[in-house]
Tab-separated table of C-alpha atoms and ligand atoms in Angstrom:
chain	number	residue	atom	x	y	z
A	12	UNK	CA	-154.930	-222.337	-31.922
A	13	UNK	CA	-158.558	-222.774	-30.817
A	14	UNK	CA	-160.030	-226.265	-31.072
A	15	UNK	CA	-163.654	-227.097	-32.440
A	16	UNK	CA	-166.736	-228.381	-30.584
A	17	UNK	CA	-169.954	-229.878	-32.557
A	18	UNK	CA	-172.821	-229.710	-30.458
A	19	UNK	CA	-175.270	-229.288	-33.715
A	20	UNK	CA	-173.446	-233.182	-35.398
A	21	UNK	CA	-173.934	-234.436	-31.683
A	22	UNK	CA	-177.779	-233.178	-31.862
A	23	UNK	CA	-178.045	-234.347	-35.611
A	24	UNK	CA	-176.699	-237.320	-34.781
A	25	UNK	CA	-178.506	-238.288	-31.685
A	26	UNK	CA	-181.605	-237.783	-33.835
A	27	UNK	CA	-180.001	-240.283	-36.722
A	28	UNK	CA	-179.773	-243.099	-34.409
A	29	UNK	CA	-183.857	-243.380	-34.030
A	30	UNK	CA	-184.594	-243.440	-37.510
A	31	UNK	CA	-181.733	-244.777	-39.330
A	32	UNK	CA	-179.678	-248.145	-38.873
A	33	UNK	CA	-176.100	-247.192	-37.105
A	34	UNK	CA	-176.851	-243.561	-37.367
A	35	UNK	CA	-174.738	-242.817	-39.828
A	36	UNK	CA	-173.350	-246.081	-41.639
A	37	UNK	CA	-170.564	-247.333	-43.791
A	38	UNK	CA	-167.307	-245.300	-44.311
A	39	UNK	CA	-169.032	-242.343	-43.446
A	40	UNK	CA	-170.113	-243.195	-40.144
A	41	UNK	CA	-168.437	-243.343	-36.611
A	42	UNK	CA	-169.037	-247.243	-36.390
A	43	UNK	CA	-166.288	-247.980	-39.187
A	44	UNK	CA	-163.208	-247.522	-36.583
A	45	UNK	CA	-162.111	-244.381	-38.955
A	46	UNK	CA	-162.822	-241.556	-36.340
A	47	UNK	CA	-161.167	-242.309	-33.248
A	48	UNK	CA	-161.932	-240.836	-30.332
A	49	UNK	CA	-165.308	-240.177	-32.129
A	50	UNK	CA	-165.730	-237.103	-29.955
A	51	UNK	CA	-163.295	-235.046	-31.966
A	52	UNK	CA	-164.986	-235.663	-35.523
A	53	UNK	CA	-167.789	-233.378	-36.918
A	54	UNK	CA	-170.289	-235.842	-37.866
A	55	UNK	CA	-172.640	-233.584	-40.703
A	56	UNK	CA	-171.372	-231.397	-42.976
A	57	UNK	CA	-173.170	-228.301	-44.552
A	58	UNK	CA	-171.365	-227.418	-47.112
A	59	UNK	CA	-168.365	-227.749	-49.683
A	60	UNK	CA	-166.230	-226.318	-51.426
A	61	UNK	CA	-162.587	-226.720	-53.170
A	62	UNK	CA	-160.388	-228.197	-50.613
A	63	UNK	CA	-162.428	-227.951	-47.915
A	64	UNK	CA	-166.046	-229.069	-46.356
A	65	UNK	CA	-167.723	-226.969	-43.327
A	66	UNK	CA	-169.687	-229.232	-40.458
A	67	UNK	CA	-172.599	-228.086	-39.251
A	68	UNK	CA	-171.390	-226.062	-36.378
A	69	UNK	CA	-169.412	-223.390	-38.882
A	70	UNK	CA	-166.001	-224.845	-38.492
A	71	UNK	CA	-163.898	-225.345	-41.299
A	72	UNK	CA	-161.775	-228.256	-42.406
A	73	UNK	CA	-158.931	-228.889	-44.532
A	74	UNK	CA	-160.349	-232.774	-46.122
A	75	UNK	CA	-157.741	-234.855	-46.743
A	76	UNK	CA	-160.470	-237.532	-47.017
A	77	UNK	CA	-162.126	-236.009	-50.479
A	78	UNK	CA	-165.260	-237.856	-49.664
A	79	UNK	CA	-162.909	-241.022	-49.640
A	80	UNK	CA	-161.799	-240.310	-53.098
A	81	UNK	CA	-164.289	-238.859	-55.551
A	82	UNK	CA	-163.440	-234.890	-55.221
A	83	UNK	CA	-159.926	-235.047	-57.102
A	84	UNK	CA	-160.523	-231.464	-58.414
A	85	UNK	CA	-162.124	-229.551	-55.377
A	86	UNK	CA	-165.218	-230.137	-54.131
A	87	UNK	CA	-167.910	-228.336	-56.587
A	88	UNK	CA	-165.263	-227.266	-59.604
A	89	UNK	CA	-166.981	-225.061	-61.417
A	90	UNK	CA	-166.278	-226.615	-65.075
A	91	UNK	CA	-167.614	-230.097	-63.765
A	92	UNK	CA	-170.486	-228.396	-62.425
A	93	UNK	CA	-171.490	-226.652	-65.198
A	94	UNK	CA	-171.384	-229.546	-67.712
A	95	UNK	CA	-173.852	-231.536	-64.995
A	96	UNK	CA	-176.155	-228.789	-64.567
A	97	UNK	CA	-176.574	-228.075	-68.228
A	98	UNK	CA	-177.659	-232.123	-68.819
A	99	UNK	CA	-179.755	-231.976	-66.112
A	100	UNK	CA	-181.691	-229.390	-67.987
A	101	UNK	CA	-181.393	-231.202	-71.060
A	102	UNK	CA	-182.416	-234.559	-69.150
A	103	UNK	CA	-180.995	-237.056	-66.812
A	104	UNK	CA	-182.992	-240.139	-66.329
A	105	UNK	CA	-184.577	-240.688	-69.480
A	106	UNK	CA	-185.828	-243.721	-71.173
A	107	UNK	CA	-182.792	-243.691	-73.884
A	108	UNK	CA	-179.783	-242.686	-73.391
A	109	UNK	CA	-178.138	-239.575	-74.150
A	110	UNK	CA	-175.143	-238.909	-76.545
A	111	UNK	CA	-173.065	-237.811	-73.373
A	112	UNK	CA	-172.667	-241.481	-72.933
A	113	UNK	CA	-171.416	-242.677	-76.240
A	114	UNK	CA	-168.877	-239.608	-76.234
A	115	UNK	CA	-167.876	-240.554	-72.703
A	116	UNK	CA	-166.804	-243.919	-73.978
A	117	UNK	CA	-165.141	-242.647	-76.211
A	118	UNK	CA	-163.036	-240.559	-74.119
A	119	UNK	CA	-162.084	-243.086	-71.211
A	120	UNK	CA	-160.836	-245.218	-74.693
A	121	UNK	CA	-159.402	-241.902	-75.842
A	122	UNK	CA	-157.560	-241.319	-72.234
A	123	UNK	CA	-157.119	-244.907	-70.886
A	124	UNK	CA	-154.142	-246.868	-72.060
A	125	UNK	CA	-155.721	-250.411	-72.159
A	126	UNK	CA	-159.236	-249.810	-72.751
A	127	UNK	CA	-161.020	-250.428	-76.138
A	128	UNK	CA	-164.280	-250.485	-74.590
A	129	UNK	CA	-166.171	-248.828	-71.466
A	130	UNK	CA	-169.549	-249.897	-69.635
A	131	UNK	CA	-171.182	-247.712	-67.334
A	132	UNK	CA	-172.985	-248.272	-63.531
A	133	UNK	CA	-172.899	-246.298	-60.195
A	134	UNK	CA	-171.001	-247.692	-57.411
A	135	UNK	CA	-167.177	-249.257	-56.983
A	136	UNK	CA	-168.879	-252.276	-55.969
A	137	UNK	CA	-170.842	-252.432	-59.270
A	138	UNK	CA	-167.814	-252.712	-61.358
A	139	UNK	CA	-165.887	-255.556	-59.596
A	140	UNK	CA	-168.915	-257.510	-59.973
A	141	UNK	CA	-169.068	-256.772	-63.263
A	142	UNK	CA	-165.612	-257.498	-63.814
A	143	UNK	CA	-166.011	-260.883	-62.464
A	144	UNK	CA	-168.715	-261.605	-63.845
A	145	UNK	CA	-167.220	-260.585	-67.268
A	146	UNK	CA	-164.396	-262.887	-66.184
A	147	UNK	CA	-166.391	-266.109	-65.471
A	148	UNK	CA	-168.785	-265.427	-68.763
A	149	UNK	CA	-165.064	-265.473	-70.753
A	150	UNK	CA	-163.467	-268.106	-69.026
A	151	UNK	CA	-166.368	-270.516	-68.352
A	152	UNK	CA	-164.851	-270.696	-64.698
A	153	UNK	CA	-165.903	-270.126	-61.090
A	154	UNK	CA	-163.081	-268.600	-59.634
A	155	UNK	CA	-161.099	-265.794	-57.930
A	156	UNK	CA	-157.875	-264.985	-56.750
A	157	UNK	CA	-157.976	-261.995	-54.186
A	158	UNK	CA	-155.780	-260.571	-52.112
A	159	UNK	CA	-155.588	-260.989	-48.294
A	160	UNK	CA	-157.132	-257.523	-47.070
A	161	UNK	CA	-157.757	-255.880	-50.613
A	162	UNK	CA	-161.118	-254.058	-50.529
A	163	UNK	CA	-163.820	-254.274	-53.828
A	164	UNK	CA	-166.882	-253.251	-52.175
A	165	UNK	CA	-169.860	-254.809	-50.215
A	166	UNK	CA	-171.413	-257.808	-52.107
A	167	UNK	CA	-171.220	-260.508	-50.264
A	168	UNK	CA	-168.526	-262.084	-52.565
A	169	UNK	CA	-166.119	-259.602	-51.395
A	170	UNK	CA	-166.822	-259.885	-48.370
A	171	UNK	CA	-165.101	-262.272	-45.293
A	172	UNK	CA	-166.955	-265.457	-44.065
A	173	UNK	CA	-168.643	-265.187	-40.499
A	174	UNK	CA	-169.236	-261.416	-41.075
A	175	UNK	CA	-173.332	-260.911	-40.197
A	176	UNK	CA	-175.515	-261.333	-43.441
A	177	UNK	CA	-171.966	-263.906	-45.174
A	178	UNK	CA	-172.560	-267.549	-45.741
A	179	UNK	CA	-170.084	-269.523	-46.727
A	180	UNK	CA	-171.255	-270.540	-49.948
A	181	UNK	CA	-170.953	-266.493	-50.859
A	182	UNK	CA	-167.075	-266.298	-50.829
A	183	UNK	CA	-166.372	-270.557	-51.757
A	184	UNK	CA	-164.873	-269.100	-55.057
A	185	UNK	CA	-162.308	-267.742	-53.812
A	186	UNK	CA	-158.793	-267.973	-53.371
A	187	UNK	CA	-156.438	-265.766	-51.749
A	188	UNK	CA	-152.950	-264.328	-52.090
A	189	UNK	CA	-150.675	-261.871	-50.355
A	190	UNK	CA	-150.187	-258.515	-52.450
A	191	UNK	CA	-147.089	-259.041	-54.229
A	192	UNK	CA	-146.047	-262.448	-53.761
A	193	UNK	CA	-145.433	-263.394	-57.038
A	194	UNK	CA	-144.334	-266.877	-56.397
A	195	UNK	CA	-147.341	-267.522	-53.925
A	196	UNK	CA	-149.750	-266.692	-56.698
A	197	UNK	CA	-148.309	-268.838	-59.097
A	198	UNK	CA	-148.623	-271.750	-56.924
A	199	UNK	CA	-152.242	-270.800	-56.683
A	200	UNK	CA	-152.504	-270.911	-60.290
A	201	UNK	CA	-150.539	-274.542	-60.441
A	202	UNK	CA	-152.682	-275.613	-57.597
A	203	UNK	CA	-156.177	-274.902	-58.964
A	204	UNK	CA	-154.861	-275.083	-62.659
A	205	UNK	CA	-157.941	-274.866	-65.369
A	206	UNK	CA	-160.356	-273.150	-62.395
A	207	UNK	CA	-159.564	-269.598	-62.259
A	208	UNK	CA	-161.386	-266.875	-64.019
A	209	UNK	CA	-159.756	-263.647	-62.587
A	210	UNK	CA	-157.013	-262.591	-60.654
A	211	UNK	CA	-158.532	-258.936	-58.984
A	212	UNK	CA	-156.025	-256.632	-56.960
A	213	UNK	CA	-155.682	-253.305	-56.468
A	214	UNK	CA	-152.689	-251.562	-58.730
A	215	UNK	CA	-151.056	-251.113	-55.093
A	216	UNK	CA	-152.418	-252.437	-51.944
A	217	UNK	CA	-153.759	-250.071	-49.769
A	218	UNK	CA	-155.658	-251.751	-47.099
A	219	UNK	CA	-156.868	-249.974	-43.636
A	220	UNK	CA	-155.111	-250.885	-40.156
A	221	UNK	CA	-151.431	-251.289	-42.152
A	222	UNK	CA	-148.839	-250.120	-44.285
A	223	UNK	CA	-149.839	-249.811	-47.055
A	224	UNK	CA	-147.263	-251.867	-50.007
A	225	UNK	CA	-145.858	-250.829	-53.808
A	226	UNK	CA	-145.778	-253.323	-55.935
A	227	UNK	CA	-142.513	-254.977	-56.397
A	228	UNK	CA	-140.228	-254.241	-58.989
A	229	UNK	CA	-141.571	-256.743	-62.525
A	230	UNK	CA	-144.730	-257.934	-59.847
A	231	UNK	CA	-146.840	-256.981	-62.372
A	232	UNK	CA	-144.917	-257.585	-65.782
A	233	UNK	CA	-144.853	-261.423	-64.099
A	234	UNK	CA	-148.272	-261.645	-63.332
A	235	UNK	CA	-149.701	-260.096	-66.776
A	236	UNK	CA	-147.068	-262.992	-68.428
A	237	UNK	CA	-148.810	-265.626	-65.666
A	238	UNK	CA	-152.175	-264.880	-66.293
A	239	UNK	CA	-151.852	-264.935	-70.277
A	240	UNK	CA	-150.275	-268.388	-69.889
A	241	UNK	CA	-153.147	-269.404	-68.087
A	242	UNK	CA	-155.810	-267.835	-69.433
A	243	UNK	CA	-156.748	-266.170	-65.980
A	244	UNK	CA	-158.793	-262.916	-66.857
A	245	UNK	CA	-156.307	-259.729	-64.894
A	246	UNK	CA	-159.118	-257.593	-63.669
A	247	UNK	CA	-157.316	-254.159	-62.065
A	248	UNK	CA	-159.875	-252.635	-59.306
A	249	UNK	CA	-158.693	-248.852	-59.963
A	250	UNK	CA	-162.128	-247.896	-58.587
A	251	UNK	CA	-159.973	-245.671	-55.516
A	252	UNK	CA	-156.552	-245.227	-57.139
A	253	UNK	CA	-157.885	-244.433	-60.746
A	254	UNK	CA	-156.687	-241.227	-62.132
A	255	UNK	CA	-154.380	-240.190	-58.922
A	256	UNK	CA	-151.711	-241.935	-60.214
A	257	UNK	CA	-152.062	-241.488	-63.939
A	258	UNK	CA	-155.047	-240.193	-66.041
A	259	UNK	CA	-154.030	-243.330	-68.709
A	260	UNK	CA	-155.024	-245.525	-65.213
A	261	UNK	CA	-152.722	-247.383	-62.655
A	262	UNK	CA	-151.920	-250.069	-64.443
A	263	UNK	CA	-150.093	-247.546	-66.987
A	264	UNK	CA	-148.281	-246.545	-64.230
A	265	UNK	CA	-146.892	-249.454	-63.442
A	266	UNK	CA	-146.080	-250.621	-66.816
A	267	UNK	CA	-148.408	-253.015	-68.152
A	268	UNK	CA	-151.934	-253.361	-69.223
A	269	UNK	CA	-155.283	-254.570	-67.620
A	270	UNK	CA	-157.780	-256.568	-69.201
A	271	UNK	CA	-160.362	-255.273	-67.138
A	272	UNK	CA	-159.972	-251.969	-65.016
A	273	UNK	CA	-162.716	-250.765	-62.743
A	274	UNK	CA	-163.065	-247.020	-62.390
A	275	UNK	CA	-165.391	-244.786	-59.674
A	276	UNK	CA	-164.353	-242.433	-57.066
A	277	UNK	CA	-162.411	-239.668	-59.174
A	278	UNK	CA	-164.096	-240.398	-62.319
A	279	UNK	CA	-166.425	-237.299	-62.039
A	280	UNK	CA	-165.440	-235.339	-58.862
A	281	UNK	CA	-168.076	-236.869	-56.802
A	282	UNK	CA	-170.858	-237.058	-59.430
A	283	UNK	CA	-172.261	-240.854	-59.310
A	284	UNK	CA	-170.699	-242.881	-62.092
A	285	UNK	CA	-168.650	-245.610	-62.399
A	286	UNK	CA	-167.447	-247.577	-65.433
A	287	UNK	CA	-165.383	-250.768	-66.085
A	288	UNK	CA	-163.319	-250.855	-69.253
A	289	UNK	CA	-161.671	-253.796	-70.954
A	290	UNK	CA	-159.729	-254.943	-73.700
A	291	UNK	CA	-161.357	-255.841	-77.497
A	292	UNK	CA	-160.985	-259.955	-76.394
A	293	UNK	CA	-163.816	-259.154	-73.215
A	294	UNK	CA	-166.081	-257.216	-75.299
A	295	UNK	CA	-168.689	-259.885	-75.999
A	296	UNK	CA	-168.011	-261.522	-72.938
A	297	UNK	CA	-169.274	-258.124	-71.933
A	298	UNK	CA	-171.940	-257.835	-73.834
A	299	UNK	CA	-173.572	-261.117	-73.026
A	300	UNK	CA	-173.338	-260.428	-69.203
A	301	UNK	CA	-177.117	-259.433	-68.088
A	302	UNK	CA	-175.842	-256.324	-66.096
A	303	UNK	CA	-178.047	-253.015	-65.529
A	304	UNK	CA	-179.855	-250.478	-63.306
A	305	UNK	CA	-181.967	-247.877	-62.656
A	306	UNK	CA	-180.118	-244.966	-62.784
A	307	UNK	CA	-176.555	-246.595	-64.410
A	308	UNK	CA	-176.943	-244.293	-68.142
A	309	UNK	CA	-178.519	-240.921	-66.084
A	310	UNK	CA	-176.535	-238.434	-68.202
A	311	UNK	CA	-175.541	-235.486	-65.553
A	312	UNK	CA	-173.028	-237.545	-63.887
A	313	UNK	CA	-172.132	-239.329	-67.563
A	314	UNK	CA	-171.808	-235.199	-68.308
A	315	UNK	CA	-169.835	-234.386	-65.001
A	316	UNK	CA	-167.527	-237.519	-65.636
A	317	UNK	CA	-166.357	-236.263	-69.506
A	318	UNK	CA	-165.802	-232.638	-68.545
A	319	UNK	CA	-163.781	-234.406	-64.875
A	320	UNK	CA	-161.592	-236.689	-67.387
A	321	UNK	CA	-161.183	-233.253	-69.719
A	322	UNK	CA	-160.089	-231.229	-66.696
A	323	UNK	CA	-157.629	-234.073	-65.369
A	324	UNK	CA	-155.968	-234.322	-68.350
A	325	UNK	CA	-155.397	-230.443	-68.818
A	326	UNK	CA	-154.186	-230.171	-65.725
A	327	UNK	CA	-152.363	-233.093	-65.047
A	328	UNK	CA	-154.317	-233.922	-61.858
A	329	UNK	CA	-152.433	-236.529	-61.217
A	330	UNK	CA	-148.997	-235.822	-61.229
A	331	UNK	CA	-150.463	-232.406	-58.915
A	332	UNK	CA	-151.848	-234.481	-56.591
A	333	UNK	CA	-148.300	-236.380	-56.373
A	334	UNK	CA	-146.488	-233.346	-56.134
A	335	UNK	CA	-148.642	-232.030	-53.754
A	336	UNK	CA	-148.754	-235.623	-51.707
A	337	UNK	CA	-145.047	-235.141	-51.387
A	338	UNK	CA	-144.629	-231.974	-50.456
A	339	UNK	CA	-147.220	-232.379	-47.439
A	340	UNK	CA	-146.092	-235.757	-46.072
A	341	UNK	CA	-142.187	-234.726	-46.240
A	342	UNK	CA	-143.569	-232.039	-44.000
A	343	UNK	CA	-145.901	-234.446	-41.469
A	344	UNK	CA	-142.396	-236.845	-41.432
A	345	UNK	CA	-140.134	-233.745	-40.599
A	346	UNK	CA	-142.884	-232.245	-37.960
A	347	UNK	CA	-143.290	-235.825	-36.724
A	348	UNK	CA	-139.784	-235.840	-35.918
A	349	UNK	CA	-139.066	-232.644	-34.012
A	350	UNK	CA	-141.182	-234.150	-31.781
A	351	UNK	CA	-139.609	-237.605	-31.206
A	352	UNK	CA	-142.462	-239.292	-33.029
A	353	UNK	CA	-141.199	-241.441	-36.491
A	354	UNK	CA	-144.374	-240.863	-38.903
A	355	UNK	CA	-144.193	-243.967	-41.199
A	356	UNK	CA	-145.551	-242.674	-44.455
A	357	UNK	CA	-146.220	-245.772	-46.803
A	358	UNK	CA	-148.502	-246.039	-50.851
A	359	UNK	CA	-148.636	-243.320	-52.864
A	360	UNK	CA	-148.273	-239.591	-52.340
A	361	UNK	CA	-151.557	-238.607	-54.209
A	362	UNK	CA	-152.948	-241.602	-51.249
A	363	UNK	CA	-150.851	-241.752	-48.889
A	364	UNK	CA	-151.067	-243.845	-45.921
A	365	UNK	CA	-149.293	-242.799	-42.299
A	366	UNK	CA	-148.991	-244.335	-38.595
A	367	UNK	CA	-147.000	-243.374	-35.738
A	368	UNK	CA	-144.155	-245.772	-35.526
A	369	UNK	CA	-143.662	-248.340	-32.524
A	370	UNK	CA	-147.228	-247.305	-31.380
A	371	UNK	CA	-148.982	-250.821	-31.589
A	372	UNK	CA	-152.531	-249.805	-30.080
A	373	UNK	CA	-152.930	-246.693	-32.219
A	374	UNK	CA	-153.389	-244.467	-29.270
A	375	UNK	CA	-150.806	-242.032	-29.528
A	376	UNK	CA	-151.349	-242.144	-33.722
A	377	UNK	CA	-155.375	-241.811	-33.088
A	378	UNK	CA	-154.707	-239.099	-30.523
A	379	UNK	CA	-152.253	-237.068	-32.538
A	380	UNK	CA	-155.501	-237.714	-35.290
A	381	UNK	CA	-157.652	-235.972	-32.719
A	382	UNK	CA	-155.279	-232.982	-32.222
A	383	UNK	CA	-155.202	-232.511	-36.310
A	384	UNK	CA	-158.441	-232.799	-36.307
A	385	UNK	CA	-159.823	-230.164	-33.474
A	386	UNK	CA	-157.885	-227.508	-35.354
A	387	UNK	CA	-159.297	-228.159	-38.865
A	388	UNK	CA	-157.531	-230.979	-40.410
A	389	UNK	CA	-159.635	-233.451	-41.878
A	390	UNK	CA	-157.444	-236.813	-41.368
A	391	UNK	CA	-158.731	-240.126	-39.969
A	392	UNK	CA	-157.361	-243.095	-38.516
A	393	UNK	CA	-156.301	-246.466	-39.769
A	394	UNK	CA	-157.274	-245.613	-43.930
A	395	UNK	CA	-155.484	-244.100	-46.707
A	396	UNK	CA	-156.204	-240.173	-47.221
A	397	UNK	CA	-156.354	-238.350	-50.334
A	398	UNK	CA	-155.121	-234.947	-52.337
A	399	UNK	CA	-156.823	-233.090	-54.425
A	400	UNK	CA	-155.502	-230.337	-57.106
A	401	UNK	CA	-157.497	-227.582	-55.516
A	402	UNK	CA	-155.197	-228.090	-52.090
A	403	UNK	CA	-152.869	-224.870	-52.027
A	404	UNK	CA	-149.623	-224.182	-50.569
A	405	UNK	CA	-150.778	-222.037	-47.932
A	406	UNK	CA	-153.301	-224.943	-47.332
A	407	UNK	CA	-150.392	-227.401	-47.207
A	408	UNK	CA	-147.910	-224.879	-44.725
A	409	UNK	CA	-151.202	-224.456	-42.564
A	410	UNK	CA	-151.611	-228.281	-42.187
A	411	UNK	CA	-148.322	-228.555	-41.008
A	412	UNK	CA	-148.594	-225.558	-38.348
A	413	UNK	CA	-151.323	-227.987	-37.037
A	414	UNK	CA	-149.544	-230.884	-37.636
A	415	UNK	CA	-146.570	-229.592	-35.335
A	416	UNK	CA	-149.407	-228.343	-32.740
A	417	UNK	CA	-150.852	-231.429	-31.932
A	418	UNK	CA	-147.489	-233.518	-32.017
A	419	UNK	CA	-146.576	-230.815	-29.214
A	420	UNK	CA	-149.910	-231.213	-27.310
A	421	UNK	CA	-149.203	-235.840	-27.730
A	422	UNK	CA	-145.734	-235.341	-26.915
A	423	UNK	CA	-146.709	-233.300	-23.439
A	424	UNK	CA	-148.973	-235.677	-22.350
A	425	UNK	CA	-146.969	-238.505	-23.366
A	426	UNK	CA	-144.017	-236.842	-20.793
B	530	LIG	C1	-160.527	-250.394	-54.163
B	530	LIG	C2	-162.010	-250.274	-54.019
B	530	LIG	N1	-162.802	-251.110	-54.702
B	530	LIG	C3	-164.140	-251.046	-54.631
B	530	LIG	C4	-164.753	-250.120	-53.826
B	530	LIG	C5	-166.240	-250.083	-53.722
B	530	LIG	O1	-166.726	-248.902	-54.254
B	530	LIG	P1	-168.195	-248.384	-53.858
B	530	LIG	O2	-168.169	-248.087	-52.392
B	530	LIG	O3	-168.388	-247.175	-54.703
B	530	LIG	O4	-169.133	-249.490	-54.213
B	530	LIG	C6	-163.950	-249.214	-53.099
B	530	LIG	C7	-164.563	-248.225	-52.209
B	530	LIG	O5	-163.954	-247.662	-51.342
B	530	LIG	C8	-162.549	-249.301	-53.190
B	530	LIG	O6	-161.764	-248.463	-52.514
């Protein structure tokens, strides 16, 4: 199999770093640890399209990064396309709103199992501060419970004191918790009894650098029962796992109900909307909350996000995605192994995480990365990946051909 060069993302790049902070920055950019060795990532892309993405050298790539979550049907499906494309004609940024967003409520209260209410912004990040804020306005109180490593976004809040631009006051509100440790949480509850607003996790925890963890069996029955006794707010950050687990949202798929749920990446297959939706007792909590922005109601994306939600739910997305998950990392396990390497695949299938086994530094996992990688398999190192429905199984048996390829080429120079 021939492997790719990028001399044009190396040029592109190069060019980046004189004008723009980093380069490229945040999750997309070779700073975050992701692409490792940096030398075997493209760096630009120049296209898109269904399961795949092109760099700007011409080579192709199977993305099992979706654009870190949003493209859950295939990058530039035509039916979500079409629905932006005709609002954008209509109007997008307008000084009222448009109808798209009144029937897009009523669709995510129409498709999500908890929500009586949705509220519209942009980013992840937007929603988790919305959600605590919605939390505090309830409750009257300061605090949060978090969980050790759980990501909500960049505000400072969610962020870890002694990082550049943190102070301390910034994250003083908060408490944390380990992911699952029922009994640790409700000692955090006894302890700061009458103080809490919010408990925010993630349905599962699927931090970078680890495995990532289920939640154990009745976690989350116990915790809904917990936070009702204490009148803690149970704010669900879905904003990555929302609608690759189940359309009704993750907390339906683990059997119980959020009373706030943040939703973003998959919500409209990569156009820019995000929305947090909550239960009928929030709702003018909500309401008082002064929360807005520029381009929050702009109805393409509102558009793109209701005919997204219609696809997902015709097709099932995410029990395809699952079954697709599966299929694929049964195969990366059993290629892993003919090899002498034990690939430890850990979350969910539709976001699964994987390392090499017994390889503490990451080298042989990063370099095994690389190998994918050259031949035009879009993984990275250290973070979750995702599937989307418009992966194939010719896509899926070609990822594994590669897979076994660059286990062969590790396992050579390993001898
Ligand atoms: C669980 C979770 N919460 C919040 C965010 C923040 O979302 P955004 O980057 O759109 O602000 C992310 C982004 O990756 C996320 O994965």
């Amino acid at each position: 199999m021939q492997t790719y060069s990028h001399a044009r993302s190396r040029e592109l790049f190069a060019r980046a770093t004189k004008v723009i902070p980093g380069g490229v920055y945040g999750h997309l950019g070779p700073a975050e640890g992701c692409f490792m060795p940096v030398g075997a990532y493209p760096l630009f892309s120049s296209r898109a399209e269904g399961a795949y993405f092109w760099d700007v050298d011409g080579n192709r790539f199977i993305d099992y990064m979706c654009a870190y979550g949003p493209n859950i049907l295939g990058y530039g499906d035509k039916d979500v396309e079409a629905a932006a494309l005709a609002q954008l004609k209509e109007g997008n940024c307008v000084t009222a709103p448009s109808p798209r967003m009144v029937e897009l409520a009523e669709l995510m209260v129409d498709t999500v199992a908890m929500a009586d209410w949705a509220f519209f912004c942009k980013n992840g990040g937007d929603t988790t501060m919305f959600a605590l804020m919605i939390a505090r306005a309830a409750t009257g109180r300061a605090r949060a419970v978090l969980t050790r490593g759980g990501y909500h976004g960049v505000a400072p809040w969610t962020q870890k004191e002694g990082h550049p631009g943190i102070t301390s006051a910034d994250v003083s509100n908060n408490l944390y918790v380990e992911f699952g440790d029922y009994e640790a949480l409700e000692r955090l509850f006894a302890e700061h009894h009458g103080e809490i607003a919010c408990f925010m996790a993630t349905p599962y925890h699927h931090p970078v650098f680890e495995d990532n963890r289920l939640p154990p069996e009745g976690y989350w029955q116990k915790v809904r029962a917990l936070c009702d006794r204490e009148g803690v707010v149970l704010a669900i950050d879905d904003v990555r796992c929302g609608f690759r687990l189940d359309t009704g949202g993750s907390d339906r798929h683990y059997g119980f109900e959020a009373d706030l749920e943040c939703f973003c990446k998959a919500l409209a297959n990569g156009w820019n909307v995000s929305a947090v939706c909550g239960k009928d007792s929030l709702k003018d909590a909500a309401g008082s909350v002064m929360y807005t922005g520029s381009y929050w109601l702009s109805a393409a994306p509102i558009a793109a996000a209701i005919a997204c939600i219609g696809k997902m739910r015709e097709l099932g997305a995410a029990g395809l995605c699952m079954e697709k998950g599966r299929k694929l990392t049964q195969g990366l396990a059993a290629a892993g192994r003919r090899h002498g390497f034990d690939l430890r695949i850990s979350g969910e299938p539709s976001m699964w995480f994987m390392r090499i086994a017994g390889d503490d530094s990451w080298q042989t996992h990063q370099a095994w990365v690389a190998e994918c990688v050259r031949r035009g398999v879009f993984f990275t190192n250290h973070h979750n990946h995702f599937i989307n429905t418009a992966l194939t199984d010719e896509d899926i048996a070609f990822t594994l051909e590669v897979a076994d390829e660059a286990f062969a080429v590790v396992a050579k120079a390993r001898r």
